[in-house]
Coordinates of C-alpha atoms and ligand atoms in Angstrom, one line a residue:
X1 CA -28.3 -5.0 -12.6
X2 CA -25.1 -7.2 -14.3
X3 CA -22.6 -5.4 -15.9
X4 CA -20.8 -5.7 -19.7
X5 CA -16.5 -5.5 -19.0
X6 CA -14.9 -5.2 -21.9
X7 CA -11.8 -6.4 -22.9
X8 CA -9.8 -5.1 -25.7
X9 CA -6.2 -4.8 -27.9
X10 CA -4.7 -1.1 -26.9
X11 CA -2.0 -2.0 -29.5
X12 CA -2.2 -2.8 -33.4
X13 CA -4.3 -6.0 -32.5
X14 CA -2.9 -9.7 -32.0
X15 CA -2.3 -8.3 -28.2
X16 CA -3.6 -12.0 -26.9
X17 CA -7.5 -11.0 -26.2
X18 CA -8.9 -14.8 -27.8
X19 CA -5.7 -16.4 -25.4
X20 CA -7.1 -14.1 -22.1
X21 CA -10.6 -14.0 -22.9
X22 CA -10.7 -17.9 -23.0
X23 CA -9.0 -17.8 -19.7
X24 CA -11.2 -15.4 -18.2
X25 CA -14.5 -16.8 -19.6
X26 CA -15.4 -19.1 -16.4
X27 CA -16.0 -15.5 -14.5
X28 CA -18.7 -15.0 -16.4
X29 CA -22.4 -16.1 -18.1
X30 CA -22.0 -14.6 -21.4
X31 CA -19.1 -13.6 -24.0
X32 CA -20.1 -10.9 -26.9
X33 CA -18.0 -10.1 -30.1
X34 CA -19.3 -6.3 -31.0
X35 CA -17.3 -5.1 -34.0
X36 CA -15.1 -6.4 -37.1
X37 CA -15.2 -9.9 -38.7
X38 CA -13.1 -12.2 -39.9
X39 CA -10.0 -9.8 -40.1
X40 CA -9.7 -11.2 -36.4
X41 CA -7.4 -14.1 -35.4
X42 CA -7.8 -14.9 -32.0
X43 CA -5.7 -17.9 -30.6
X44 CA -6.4 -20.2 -28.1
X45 CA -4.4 -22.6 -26.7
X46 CA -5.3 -25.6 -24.3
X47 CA -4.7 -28.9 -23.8
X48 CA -2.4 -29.1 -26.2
X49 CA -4.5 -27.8 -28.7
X50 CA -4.4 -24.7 -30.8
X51 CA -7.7 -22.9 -32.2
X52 CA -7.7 -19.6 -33.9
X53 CA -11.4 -18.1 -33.8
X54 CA -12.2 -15.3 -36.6
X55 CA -16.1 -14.4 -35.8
X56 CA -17.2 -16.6 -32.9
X57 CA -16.5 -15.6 -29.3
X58 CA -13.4 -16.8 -27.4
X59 CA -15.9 -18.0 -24.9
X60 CA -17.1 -20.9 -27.1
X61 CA -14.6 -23.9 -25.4
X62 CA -15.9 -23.5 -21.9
X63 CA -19.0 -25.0 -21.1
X64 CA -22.6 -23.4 -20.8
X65 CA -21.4 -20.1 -21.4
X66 CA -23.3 -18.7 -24.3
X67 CA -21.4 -16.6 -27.0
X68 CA -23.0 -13.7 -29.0
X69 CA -22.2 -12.4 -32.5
X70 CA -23.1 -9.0 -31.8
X71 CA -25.0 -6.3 -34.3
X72 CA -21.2 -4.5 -35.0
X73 CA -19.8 -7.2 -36.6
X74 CA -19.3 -7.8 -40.5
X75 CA -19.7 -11.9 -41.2
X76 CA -18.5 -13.8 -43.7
X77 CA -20.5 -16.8 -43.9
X78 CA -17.7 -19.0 -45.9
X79 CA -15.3 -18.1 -43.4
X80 CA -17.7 -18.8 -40.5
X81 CA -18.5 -22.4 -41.9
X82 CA -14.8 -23.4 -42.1
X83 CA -14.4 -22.1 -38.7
X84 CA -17.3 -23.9 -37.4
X85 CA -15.9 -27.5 -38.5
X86 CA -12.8 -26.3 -37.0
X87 CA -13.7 -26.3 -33.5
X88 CA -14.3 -29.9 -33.7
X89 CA -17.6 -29.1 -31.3
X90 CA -21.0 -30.8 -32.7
X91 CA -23.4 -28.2 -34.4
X92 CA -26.1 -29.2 -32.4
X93 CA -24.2 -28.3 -29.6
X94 CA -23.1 -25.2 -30.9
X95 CA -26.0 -23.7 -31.9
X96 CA -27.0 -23.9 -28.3
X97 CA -24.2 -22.0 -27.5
X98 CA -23.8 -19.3 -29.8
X99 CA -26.3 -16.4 -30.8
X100 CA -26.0 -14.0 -33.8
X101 CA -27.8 -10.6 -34.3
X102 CA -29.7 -10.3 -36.9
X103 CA -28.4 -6.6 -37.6
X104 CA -24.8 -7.9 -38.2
X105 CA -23.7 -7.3 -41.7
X106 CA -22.8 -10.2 -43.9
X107 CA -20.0 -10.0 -46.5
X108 CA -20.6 -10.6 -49.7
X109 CA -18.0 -12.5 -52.3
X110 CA -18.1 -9.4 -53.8
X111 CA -17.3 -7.3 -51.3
X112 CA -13.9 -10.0 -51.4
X113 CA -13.4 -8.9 -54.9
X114 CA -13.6 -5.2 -53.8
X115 CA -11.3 -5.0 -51.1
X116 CA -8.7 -6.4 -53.4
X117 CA -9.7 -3.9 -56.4
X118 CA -9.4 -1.1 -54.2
X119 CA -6.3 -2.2 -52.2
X120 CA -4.4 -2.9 -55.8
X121 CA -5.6 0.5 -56.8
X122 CA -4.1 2.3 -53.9
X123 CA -0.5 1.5 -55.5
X124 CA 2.4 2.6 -52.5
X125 CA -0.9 4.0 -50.2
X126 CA -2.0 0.0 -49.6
X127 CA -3.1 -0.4 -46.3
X128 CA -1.9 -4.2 -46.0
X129 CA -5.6 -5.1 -45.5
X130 CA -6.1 -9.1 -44.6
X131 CA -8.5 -9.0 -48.0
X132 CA -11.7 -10.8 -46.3
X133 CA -13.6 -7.6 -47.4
X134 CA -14.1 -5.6 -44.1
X135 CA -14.1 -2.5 -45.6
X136 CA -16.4 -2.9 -48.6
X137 CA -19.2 -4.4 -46.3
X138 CA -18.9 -1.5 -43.4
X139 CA -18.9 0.9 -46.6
X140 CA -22.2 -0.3 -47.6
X141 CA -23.4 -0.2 -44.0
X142 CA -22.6 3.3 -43.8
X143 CA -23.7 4.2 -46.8
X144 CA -27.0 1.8 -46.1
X145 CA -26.6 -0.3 -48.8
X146 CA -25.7 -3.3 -46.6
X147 CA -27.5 -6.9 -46.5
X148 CA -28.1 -8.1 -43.1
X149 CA -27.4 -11.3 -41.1
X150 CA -31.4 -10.9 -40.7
X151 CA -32.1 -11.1 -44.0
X152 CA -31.1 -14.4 -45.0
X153 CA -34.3 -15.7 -43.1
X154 CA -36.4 -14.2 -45.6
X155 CA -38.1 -16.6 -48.6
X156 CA -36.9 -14.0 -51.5
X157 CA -33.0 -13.9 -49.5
X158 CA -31.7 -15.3 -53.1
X159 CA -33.3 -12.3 -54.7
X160 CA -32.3 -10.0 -52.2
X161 CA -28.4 -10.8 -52.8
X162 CA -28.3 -11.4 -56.5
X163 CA -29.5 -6.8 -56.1
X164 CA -26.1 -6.9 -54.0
X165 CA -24.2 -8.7 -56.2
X166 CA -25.3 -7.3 -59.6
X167 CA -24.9 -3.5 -58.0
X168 CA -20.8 -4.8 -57.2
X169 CA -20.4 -6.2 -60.3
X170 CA -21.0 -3.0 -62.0
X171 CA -18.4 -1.4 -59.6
X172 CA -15.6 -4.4 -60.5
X173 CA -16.2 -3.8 -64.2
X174 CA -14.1 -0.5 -63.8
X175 CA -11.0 -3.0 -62.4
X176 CA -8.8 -5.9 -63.1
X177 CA -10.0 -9.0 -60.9
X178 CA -8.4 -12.4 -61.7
X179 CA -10.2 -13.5 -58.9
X180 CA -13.7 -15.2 -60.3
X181 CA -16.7 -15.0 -58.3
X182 CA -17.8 -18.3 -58.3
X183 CA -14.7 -19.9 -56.3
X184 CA -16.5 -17.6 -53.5
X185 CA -19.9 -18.0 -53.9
X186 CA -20.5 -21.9 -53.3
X187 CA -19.2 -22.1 -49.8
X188 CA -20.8 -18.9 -49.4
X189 CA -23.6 -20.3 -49.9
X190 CA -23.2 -23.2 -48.0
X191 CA -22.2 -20.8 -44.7
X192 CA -25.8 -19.6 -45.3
X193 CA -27.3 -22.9 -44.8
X194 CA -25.5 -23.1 -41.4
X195 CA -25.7 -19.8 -40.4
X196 CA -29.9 -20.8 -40.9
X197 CA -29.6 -23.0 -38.4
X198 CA -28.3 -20.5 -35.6
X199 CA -30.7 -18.5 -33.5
X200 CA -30.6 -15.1 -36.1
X201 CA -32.4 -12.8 -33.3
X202 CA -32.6 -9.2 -32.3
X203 CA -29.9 -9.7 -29.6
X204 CA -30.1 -6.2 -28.1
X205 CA -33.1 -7.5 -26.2
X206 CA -31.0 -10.5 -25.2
X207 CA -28.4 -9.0 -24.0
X208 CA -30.1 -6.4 -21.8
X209 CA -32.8 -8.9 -20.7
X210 CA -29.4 -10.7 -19.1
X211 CA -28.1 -7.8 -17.7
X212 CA -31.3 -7.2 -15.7
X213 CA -31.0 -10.8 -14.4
X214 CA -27.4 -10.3 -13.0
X215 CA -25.7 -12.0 -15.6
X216 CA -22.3 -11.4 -16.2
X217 CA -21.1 -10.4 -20.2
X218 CA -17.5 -9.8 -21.2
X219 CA -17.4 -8.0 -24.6
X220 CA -14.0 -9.3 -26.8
X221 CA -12.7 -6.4 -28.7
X222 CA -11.3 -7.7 -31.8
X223 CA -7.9 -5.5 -33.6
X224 CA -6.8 -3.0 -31.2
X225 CA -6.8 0.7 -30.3
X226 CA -4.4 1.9 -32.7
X227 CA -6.0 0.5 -35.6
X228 CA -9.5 2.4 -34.5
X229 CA -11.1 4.1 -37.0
X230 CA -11.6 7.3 -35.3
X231 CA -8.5 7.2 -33.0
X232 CA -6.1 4.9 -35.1
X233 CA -3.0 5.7 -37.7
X234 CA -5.5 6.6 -39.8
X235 CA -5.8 5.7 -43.2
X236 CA -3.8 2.5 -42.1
X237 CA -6.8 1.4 -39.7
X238 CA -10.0 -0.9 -40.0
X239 CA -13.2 0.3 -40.3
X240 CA -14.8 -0.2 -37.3
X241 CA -14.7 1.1 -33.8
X242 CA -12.4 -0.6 -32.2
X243 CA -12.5 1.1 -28.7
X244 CA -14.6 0.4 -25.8
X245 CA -17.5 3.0 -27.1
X246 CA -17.8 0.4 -29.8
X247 CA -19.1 -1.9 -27.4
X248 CA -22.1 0.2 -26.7
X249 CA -23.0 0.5 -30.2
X250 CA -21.9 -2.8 -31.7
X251 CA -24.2 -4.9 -28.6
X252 CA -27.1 -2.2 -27.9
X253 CA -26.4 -1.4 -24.6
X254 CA -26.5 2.2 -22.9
X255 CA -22.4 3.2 -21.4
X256 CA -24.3 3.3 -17.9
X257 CA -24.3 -0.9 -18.3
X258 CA -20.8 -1.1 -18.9
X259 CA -18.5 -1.4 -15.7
X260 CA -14.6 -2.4 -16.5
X261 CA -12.6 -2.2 -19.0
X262 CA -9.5 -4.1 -19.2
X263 CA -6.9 -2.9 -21.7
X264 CA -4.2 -5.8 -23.4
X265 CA -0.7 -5.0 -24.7
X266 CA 2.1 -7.1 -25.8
X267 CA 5.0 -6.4 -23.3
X268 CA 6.7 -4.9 -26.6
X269 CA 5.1 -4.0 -30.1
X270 CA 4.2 -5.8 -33.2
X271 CA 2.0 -4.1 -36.3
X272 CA 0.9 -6.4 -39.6
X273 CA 0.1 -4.4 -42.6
X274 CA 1.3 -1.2 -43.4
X275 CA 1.4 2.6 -41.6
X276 CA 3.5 3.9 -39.1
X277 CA 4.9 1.9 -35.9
X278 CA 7.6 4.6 -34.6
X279 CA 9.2 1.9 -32.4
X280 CA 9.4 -0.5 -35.4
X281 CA 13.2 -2.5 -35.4
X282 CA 14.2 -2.9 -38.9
X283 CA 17.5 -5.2 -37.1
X284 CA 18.0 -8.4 -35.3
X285 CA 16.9 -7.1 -32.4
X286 CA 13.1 -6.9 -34.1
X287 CA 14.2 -10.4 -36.1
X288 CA 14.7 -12.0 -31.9
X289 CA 11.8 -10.4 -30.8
X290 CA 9.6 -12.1 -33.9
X291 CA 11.2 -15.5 -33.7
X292 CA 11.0 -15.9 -29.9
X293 CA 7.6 -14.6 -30.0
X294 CA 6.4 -16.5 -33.0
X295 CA 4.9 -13.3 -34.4
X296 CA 3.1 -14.6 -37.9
X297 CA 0.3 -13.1 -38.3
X298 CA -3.1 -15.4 -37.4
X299 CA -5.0 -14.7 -39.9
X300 CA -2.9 -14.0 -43.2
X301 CA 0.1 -15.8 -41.8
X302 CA 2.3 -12.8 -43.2
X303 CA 5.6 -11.7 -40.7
X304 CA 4.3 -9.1 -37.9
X305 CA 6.6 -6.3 -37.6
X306 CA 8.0 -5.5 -34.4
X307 CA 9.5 -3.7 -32.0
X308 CA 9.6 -2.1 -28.1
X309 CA 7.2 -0.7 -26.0
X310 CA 5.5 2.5 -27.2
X311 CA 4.8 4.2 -24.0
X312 CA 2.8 7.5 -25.6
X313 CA 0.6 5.2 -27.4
X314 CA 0.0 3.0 -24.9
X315 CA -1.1 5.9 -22.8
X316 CA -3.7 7.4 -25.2
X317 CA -5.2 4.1 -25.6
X318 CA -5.4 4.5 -21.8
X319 CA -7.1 7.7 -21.9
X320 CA -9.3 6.8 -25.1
X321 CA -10.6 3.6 -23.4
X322 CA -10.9 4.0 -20.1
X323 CA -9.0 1.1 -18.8
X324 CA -9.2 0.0 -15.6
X325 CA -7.1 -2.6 -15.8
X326 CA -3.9 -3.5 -17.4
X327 CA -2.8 -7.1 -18.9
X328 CA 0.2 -8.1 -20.3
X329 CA 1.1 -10.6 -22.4
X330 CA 4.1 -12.2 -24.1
X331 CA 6.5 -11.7 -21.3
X332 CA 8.2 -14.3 -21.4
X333 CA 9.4 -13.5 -24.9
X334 CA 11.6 -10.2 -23.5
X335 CA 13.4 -13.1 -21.9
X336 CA 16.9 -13.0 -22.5
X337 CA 17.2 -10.1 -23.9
X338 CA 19.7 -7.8 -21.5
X339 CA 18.3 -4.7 -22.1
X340 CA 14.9 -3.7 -22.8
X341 CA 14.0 -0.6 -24.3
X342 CA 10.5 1.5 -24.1
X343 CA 9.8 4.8 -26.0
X344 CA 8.6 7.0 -23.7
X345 CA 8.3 10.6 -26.0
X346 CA 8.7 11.4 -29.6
X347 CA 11.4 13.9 -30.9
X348 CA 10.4 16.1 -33.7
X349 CA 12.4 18.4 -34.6
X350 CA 14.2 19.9 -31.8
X351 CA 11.8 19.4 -29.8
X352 CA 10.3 16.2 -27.3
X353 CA 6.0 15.5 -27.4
X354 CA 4.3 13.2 -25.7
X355 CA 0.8 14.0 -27.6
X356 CA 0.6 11.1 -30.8
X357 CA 0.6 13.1 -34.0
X358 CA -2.8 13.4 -35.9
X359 CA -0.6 13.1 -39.3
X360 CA 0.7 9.9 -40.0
X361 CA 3.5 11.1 -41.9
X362 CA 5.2 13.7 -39.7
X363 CA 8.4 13.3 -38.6
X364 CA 8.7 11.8 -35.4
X365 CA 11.2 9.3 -33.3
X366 CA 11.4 7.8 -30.3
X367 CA 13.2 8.9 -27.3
X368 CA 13.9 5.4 -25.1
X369 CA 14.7 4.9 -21.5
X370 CA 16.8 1.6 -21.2
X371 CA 15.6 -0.8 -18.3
X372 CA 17.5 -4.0 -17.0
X373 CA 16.5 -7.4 -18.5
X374 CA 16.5 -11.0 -17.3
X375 CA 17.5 -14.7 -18.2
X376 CA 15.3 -17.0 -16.5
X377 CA 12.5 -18.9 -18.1
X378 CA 9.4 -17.7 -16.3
X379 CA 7.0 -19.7 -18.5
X380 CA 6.7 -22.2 -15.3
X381 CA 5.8 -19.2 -12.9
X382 CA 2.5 -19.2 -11.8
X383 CA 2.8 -16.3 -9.3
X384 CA 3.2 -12.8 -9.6
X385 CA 5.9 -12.7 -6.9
X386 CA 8.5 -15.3 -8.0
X387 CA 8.6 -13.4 -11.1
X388 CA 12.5 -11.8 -11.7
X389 CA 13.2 -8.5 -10.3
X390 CA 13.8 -6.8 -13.4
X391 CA 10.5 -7.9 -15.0
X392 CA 8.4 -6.7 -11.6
X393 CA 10.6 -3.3 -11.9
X394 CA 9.3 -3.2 -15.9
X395 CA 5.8 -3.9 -14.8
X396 CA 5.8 -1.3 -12.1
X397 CA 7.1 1.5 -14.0
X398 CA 4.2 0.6 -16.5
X399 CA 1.7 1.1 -13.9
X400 CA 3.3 4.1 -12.9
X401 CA 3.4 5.5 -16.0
X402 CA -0.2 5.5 -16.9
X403 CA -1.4 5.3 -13.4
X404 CA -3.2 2.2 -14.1
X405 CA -2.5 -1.1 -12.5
X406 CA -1.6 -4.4 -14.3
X407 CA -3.5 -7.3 -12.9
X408 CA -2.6 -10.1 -15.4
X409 CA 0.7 -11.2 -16.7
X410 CA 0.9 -13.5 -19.3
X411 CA 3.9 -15.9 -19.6
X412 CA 2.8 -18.4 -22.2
X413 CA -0.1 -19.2 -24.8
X414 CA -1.5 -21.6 -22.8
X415 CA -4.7 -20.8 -21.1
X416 CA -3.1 -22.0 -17.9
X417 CA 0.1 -19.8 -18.2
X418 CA -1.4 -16.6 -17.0
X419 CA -0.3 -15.1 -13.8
X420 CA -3.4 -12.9 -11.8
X421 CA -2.1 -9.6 -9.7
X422 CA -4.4 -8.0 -7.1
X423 CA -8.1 -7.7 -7.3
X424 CA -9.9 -6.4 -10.4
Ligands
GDP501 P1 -5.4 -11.8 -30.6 O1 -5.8 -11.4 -32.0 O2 -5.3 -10.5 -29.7 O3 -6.3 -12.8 -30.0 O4 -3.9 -12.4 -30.6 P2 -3.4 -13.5 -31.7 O5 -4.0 -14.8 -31.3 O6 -3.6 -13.0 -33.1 O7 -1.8 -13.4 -31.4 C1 -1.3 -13.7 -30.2 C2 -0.3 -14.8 -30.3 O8 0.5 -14.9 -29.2 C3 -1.0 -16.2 -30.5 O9 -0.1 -17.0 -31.2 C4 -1.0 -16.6 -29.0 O10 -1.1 -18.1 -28.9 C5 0.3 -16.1 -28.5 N1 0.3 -15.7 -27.1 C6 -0.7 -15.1 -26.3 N2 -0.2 -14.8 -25.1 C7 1.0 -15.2 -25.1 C8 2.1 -15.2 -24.1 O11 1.9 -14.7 -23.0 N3 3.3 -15.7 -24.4 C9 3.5 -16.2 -25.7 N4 4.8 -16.7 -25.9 N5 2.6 -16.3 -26.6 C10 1.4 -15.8 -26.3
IMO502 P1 -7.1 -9.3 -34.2 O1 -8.5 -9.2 -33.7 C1 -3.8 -7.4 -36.4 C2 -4.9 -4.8 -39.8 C3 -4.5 -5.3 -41.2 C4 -4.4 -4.0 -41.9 C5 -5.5 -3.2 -41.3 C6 -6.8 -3.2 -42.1 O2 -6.6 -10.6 -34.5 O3 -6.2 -8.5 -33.3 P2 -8.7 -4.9 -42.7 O4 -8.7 -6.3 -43.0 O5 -9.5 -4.6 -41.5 O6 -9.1 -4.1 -43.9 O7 -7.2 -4.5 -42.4 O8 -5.8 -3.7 -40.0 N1 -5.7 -5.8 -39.0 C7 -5.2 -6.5 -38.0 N2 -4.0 -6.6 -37.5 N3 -4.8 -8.0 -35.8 C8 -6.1 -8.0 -36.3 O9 -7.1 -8.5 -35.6 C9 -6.3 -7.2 -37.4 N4 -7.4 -6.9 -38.2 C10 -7.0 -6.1 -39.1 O10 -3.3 -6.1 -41.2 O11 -3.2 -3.4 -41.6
MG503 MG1 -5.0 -11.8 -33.9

């Protein structure tokens, strides 16, 4: 029987998963997507060519792999058509590569409309959504009022969504929208033509009939940990499961088919949108941290806040997820700074925890430990060894830490700039 690993963000998402996934992808058969949509930008970089992916798999560059939009995922099919002619691969070729379930949500224009009624509404509580109407389409999944990827195969499908729409447009009568409709709705529309041409199948059955033929499936988390919405800084989250039990439920697969679960962070921390980030740098140090490391967001293009290592957090992603394995990623932009910094507690009051509060408004701020830095450029270092000293102390002290070991360093965006560790 194969087995479904799952990589995924521990942090607020943009940890590198499209950059590692792509680079992992020729380990295995199959690459899955099992929760959110296009509120995902995941970057890959090869051959001197950049491609941010939204809704399709990372695995989509490498060749006869196959690539699944699983059940979990909300897709909007404007935003999947402009992504399709940016890949600059041949639909024909693509649809042979890439599945979709037909029990993935689709977004609606409406549901565009709603996210930014209800985000303006929410006055100083706005939760910096990216706006592509994520949380209006899991709302009516939850509250079964969804249309389905499955749907659009059917003859009365017009019918079917003009229900959806008219139900919304009742709902957007009770706010100001400048946004019209109709800018939405024709490329919509025209993602639905494509989408038609994709296999639209119940892949559940696909994906366990290839696990009991040995095939090998990595499952690509999109966000991260933090913004879970169980386990995240809750209300300033997504509204999906971000964590590995999401996998389960957003592919159809039983937990006794998963086997390891790798875990990303960013060698420091970075957040887009609001809610707390308790090692956030409001000074230049967070202004060199975002310029070295290029940190715009992917998807909205807006300024990613920043700042060190959040050790506590990183922890109970640990401990949430299961991670077996650690990977790091941007370490090559802590180079040149002298010191480096990581938050290992919280103070509140007089008092030091370690446990992340379930409020996320108490009063809390972190303790650091100070570590030694380094000055060489290590974006030409392909082994772990001939990394500097003070960077294999940082890593260490990570693994000792959360007891976990770290088996890929990243030192560059580049598929090929990705250092392996040990066996995992
Ligand atoms: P994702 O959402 O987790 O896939 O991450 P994003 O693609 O949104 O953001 C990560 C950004 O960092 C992208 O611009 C990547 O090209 C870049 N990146 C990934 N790994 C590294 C790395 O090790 N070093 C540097 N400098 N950039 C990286
Ligand atoms: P990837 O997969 C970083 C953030 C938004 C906002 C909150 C809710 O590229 O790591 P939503 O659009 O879901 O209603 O936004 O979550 N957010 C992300 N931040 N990376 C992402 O995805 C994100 N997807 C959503 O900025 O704060
Ligand atoms: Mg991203």
């Amino acid at each position: 029987m194969g087995e479904i690993d799952i990589l995924l963000g521990l942090q607020w998402g943009d940890e590198g998963k499209g950059k590692i996934v792509d680079a992992l992808t020729p380990e295995y058969d199959i690459i899955a997507r099992f929760q959110g949509g296009p509120n995902a930008g995941h970057t890959l970089l090869f051959e001197n060519k950049k491609y941010i992916l939204h809704t399709i798999p990372s695995g989509i560059f490498r060749k006869e792999k196959l690539n699944i939009i699983g059940n979990g995922l909300v897709i909007d099919p404007s935003i999947f058509l402009k992504e399709v002619r940016s890949l600059e691969i041949p639909v024909d070729e693509l649809v042979d590569k890439l599945i979709i379930s037909s029990r993935a949500h689709l977004i609606l224009p409406t549901h565009r409309l709603l996210d930014e009624a209800y985000e303006d509404a929410k006055g100083v509580m706005k939760i910096g959504s990216t706006l592509k109407g994520i949380g209006p389409a899991y709302t009516d999944k939850t509250s079964r009022s969804g249309l389905r990827t499955g749907e659009l195969l059917k003859d009365n499908f017009h019918e079917i969504y003009t229900i959806h729409r008219e139900r919304h447009l009742k709902i957007l009568q009770n706010y100001e929208i400048n946004t019209k409709i109709e800018e939405y709705e024709k490329e919509w529309f025209e993602g639905i033509e494509l989408l038609k041409k994709f296999r639209i199948i119940n892949t559940e059955y696909y994906i366990n009939k290839s696990l009991n033929e040995e095939k090998r499936i990595l499952a690509e988390g999109a966000q991260g940990t933090m913004l879970d919405i169980d386990f995240g800084s809750y209300p300033y989250v997504t509204s999906s499961n971000t964590i590995s039990a999401g996998a389960c439920s957003g592919m159809g697969v039983s937990p006794r088919k998963t086997g390891r679960i790798y875990g990303i962070f960013k060698a420091y921390c970075t957040r887009v949108g609001s809610g707390p980030f308790p090692t956030e740098l409001h000074n230049k140090t967070g202004q060199k941290l975002r310029d070295n490391g290029y940190e715009y967001g992917s998807t909205t293009g807006r300024p990613r806040r920043c700042g060190w290592l959040d050790m506590p957090a990183l922890k109970y992603s640990c401990m949430i997820n299961g991670v077996t394995s650690l990977f790091m990623t941007k370490a090559d932009v802590l180079t040149g700074f002298e010191k480096i910094k990581v938050c290992t507690a919280y103070k509140t009051g007089n008092s030091f925890v370690e446990e992340l509060p379930f409020d996320v408004n108490a009063d809390i701020e972190p303790v650091y430990i100070e570590m030694k830095g380094w000055s060489e450029d290590i974006t030409g270092i392909r082994e772990y060894d001939m990394l500097p000293a003070a960077l294999k102390e940082y890593v260490s002290f990570i693994e000792k830490e959360t007891g976990i070991p770290v088996n890929i360093v990243s030192v560059g965006p580049d598929r090929s700039e990705t250092i392996m560790k040990g066996k995992f």
